[in-house]
XYZ file of C-alpha atoms in Angstrom:
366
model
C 34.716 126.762 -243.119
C 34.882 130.038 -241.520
C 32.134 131.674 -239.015
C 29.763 134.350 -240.098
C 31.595 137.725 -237.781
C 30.260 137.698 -234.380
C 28.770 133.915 -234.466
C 29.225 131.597 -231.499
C 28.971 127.787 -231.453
C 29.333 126.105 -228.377
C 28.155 122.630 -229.557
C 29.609 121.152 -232.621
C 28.384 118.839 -234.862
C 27.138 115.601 -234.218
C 30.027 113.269 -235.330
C 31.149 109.571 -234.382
C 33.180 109.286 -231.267
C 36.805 107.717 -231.026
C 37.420 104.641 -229.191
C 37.531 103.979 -225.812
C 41.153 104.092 -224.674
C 42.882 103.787 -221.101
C 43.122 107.642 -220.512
C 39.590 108.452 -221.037
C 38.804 105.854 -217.890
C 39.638 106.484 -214.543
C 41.143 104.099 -212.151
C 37.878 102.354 -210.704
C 36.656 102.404 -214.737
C 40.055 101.238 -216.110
C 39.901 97.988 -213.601
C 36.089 97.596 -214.524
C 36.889 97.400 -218.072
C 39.775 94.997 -217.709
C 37.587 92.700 -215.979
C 34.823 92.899 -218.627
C 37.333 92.284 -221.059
C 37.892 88.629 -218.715
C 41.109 90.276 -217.276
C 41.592 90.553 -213.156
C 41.309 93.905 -212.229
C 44.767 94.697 -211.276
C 46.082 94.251 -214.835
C 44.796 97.956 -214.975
C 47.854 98.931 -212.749
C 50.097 97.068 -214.765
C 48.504 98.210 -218.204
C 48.873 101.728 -216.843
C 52.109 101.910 -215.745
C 52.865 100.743 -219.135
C 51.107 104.083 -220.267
C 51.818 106.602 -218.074
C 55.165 105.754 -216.790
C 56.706 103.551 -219.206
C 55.003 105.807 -222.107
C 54.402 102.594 -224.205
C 51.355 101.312 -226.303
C 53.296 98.636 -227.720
C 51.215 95.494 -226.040
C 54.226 92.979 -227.355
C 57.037 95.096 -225.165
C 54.559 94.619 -222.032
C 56.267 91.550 -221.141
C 54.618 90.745 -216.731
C 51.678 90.540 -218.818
C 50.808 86.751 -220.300
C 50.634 86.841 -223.761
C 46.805 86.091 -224.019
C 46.083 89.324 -221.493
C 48.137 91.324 -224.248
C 46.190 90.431 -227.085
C 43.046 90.975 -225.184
C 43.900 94.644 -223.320
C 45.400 96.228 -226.280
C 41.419 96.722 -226.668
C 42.224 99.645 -224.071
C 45.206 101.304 -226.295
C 43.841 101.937 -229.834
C 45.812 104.358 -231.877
C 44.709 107.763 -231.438
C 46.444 110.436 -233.011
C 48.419 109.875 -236.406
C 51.749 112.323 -237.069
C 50.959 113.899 -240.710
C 53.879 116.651 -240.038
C 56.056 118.321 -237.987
C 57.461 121.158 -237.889
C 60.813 122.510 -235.783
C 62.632 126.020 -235.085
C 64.763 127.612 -232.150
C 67.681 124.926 -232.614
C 64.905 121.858 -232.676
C 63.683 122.842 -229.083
C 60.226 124.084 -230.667
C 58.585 121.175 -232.426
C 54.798 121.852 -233.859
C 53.069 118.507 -234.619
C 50.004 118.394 -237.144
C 47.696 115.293 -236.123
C 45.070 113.760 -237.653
C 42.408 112.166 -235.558
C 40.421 108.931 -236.520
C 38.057 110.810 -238.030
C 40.216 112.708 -240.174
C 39.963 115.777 -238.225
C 43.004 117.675 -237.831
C 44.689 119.428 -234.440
C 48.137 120.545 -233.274
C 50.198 120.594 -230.383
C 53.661 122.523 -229.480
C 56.275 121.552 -227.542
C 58.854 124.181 -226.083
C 61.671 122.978 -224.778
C 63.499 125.956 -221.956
C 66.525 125.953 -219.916
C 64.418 125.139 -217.152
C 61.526 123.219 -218.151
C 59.378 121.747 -220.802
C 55.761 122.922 -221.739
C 53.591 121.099 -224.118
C 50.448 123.645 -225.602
C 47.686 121.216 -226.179
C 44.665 121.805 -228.316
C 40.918 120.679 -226.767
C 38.951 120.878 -229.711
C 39.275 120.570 -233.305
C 38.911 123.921 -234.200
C 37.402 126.511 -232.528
C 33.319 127.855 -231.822
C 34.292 130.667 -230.238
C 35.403 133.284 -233.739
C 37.845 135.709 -232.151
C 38.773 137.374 -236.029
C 42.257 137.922 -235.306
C 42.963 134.490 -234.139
C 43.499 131.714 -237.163
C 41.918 128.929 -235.365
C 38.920 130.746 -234.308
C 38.072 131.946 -237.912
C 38.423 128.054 -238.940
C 35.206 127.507 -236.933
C 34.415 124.259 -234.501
C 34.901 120.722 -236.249
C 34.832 119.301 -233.135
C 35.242 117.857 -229.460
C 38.446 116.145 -228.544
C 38.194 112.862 -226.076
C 40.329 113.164 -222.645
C 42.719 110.295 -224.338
C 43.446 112.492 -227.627
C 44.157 115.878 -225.088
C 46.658 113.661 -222.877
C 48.137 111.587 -226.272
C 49.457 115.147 -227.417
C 51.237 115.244 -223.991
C 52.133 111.884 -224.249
C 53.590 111.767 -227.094
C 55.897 114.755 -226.033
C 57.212 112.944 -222.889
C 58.160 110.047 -225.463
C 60.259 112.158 -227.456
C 61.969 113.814 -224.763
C 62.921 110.486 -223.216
C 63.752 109.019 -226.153
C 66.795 111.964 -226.256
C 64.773 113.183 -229.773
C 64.312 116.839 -228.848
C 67.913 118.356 -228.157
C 68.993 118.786 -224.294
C 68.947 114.847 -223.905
C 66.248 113.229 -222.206
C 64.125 114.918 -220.327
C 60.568 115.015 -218.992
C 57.042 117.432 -219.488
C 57.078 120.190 -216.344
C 54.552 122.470 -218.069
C 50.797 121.496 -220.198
C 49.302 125.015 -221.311
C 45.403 124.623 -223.041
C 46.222 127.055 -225.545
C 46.105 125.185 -228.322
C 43.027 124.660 -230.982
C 39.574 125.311 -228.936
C 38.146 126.649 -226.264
C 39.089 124.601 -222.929
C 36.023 124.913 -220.811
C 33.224 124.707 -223.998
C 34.670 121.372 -223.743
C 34.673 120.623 -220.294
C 33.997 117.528 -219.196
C 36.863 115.797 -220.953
C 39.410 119.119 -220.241
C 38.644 118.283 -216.769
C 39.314 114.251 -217.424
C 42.247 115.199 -218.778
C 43.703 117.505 -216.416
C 43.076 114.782 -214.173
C 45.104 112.187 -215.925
C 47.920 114.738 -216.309
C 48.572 115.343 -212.655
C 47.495 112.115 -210.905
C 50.313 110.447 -209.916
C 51.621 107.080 -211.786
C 50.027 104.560 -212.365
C 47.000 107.180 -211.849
C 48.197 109.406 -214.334
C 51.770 111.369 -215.913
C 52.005 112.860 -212.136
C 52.765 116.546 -213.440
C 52.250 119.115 -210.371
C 48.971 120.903 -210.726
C 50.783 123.867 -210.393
C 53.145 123.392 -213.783
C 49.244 123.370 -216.336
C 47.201 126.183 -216.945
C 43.551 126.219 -218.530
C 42.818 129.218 -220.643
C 39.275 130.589 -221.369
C 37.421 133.380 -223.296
C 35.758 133.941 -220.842
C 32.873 131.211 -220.022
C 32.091 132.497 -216.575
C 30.063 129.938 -215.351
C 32.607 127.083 -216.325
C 35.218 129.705 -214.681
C 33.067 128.737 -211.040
C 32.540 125.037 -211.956
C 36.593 124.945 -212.467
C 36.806 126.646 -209.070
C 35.032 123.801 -207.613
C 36.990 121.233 -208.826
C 39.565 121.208 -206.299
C 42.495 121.510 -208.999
C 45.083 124.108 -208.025
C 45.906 124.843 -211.771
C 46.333 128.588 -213.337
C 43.830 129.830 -215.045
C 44.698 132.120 -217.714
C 42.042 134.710 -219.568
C 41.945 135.835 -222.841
C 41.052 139.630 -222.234
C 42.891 141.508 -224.812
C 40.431 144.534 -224.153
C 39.441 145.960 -220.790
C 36.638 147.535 -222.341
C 33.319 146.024 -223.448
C 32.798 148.331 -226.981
C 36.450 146.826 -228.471
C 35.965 143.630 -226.332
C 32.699 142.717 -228.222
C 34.562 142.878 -231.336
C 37.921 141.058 -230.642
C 36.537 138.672 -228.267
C 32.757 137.451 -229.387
C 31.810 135.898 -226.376
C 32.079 139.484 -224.722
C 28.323 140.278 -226.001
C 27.450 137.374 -223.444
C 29.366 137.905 -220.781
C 31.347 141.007 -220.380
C 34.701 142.493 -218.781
C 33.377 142.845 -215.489
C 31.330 139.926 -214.817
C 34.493 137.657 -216.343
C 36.847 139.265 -214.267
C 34.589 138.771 -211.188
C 34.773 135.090 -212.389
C 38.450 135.563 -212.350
C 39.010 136.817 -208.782
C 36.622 134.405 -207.643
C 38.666 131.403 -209.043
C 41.879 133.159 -207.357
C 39.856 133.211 -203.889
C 39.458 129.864 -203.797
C 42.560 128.143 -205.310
C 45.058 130.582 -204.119
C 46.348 130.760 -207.492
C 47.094 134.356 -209.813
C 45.298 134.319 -212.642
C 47.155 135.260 -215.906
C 45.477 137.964 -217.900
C 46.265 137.108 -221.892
C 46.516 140.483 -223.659
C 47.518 140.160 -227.305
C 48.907 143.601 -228.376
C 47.273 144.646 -231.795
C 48.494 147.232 -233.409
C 46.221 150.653 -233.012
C 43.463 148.368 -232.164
C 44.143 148.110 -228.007
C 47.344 149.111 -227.503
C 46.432 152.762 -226.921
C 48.306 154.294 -223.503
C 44.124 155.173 -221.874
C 43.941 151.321 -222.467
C 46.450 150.212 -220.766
C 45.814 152.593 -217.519
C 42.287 151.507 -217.587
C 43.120 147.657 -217.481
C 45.926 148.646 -214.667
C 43.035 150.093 -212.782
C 40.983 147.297 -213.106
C 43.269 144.472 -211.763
C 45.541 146.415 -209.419
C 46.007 144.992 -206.163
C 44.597 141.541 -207.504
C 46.380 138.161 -207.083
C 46.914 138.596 -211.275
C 50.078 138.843 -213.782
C 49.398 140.129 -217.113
C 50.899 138.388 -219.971
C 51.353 140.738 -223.039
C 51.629 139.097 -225.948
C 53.000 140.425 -229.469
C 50.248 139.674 -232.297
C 51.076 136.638 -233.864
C 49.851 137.845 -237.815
C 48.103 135.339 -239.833
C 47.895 135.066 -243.477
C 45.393 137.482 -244.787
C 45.068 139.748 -241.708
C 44.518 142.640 -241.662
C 45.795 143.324 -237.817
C 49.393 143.231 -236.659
C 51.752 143.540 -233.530
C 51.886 146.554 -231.884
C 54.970 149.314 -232.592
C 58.175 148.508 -229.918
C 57.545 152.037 -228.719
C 53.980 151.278 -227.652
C 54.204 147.708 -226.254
C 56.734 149.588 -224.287
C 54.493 152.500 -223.099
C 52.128 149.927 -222.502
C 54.306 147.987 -219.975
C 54.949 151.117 -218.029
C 51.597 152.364 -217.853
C 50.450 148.275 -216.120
C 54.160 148.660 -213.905
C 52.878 152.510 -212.775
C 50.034 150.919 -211.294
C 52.200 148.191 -209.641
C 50.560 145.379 -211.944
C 52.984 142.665 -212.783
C 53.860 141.922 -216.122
C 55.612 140.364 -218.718
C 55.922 140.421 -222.747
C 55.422 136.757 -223.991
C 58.493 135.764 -226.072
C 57.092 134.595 -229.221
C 58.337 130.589 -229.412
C 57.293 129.059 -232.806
C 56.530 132.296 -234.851
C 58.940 131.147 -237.545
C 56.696 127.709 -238.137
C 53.131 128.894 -237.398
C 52.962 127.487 -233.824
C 52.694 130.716 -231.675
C 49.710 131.748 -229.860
C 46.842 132.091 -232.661
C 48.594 130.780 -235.010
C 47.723 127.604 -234.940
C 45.226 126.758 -237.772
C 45.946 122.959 -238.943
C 46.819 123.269 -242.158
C 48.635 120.368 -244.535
């Protein structure tokens, strides 16, 4: 059901909660809940390793555990997500996966396979609260919150078919995790930041990807931008900006008429201070809608000399829109105008346009 134009939800609706799994726990809570389930504590290690390094759920293959303490922690490893589709282009190296969740909701995840590494874009939320009109999953509206365990099962489930040899390239292993998926990352924060945290603690811990290889993109929720800052994670925070000024901004990106360009870039720089990482500014180039040359030299002005790459990205269309990608000629005139003021930046290749799973795109449909 779509959003009335302009409409923000933050909180969605109240709806029953999936169960506890392994992921969702960390260490000191995993070992707590093996022992209330009459388990030592250190079957926890084992039972994770299992997970996160072995990439198993199946409790029969777990074979240094006795038979009775399989039976008794698979309580830890319910089935989360269910395959209902998938979807491949680019030689099989892009796979999109439609899930359904135990509650029938329904979310997707990408993975793009590179020369050089592997990046799984994970969704956060079951739709999206946060009505951008030009994106598909925003104009679904928010069904709701995913769990830490259902964000790292998408990325889970990647790493199994990559070493299972499944995606072509042979086996291999997830480098990259993007959040640009279904939802907004930080209005769900508190299991984004659980999951994060499973994704680049180190086995048994968690999958032990480098901080460095996930980004978290946002909107623009400034004061989740500072909480994120404080969290000690060195991870790249990308922002959806696609306007550098507020009139347009208010219009393509909703949340503007809360916070706008300048306080969220503040946010950004702030973030960059303390992490040491450059921020990627998301910029999806919309045909006579913010592509205009005076654009462009205004955002160049406004991040020059910042620790900041802009990341221009081609409109992905979606059925029934009336917006498209910008002419050649003025994605190129755009690109010079950012390079005159010595901003760097790159045009996004557009993985997954052929099968719905480029940025925007994704809207869940069976």
């Amino acid at each position: 059901m779509s959003q009335p134009a302009g409409q923000l939800t933050f909180v969605g609706p109240r709806r029953a909660k999936p169960a506890r799994h392994l992921a969702d726990l960390s260490m000191a809570d995993r070992r707590a809940a093996v022992t209330e389930l009459g388990e030592k504590a250190f079957r926890a290690d084992q039972l994770s390793r299992h997970y996160f390094e072995r990439l198993t759920t199946d409790v029969s293959a777990m074979t240094d555990l006795p038979a009775a303490a399989r039976e008794r922690l698979s309580a830890l490893l319910p089935d989360l997500l269910t395959p209902v589709k998938e979807l491949a282009t680019d030689g099989g190296t892009t796979r999109k996966t439609l899930w359904r969740l135990f509650d029938g909701a329904l979310v997707e995840s990408v993975l793009m396979r590179y020369p050089d590494r592997v990046t799984m874009c994970v969704s956060s939320q079951a739709g999206c609260g946060m009505n951008c009109p030009f994106c598909a999953t925003g104009q679904a509206g928010l069904t709701r919150n995913m769990s830490t365990a259902e964000i790292v099962e998408q990325v889970v489930s990647g790493a199994r078919a990559l070493a299972a040899g499944e995606v072509p390239g042979g086996p291999g292993r997830v480098s990259n995790v993007v959040f640009m998926g279904m939802g907004e990352p930080l209005a769900n924060y508190k299991q984004v930041i659980g999951a994060v945290r499973r994704m680049v603690e180190p086995s048994p811990h968690g999958l032990g990807i480098s901080a460095r290889g996930v980004t978290v993109s946002t909107v623009g929720l400034v004061p989740a931008i500072g909480k994120l800052a404080d969290e000690g994670l060195p991870v790249t925070l990308a922002l959806s900006l696609h306007a550098p000024d507020d009139e347009l901004r208010d219009t393509l990106v909703p949340i503007n008429t809360r916070w706008k360009v300048a306080e969220v870039l503040d946010a950004a720089w702030s973030y960059a201070a303390r992490t040491k990482r450059r921020v990627s500014i998301e910029y999806a180039l919309i045909k006579d809608i913010n592509d205009q040359e005076w654009r462009a030299d205004l955002l160049g002005k406004m991040v020059k000399n910042k620790l900041v790459h802009v990341n221009l990205i081609p409109l992905n269309p979606t059925p029934g829109s009336k917006w498209t990608a910008s002419r050649p000629e003025d994605e190129r005139a755009f690109v010079r105008r950012l390079e005159f003021h010595g901003v760097p930046v790159t045009v996004r290749d557009t993985r997954g346009r052929e099968i719905d799973g480029a940025c925007g795109q994704l809207a869940a449909a069976e």
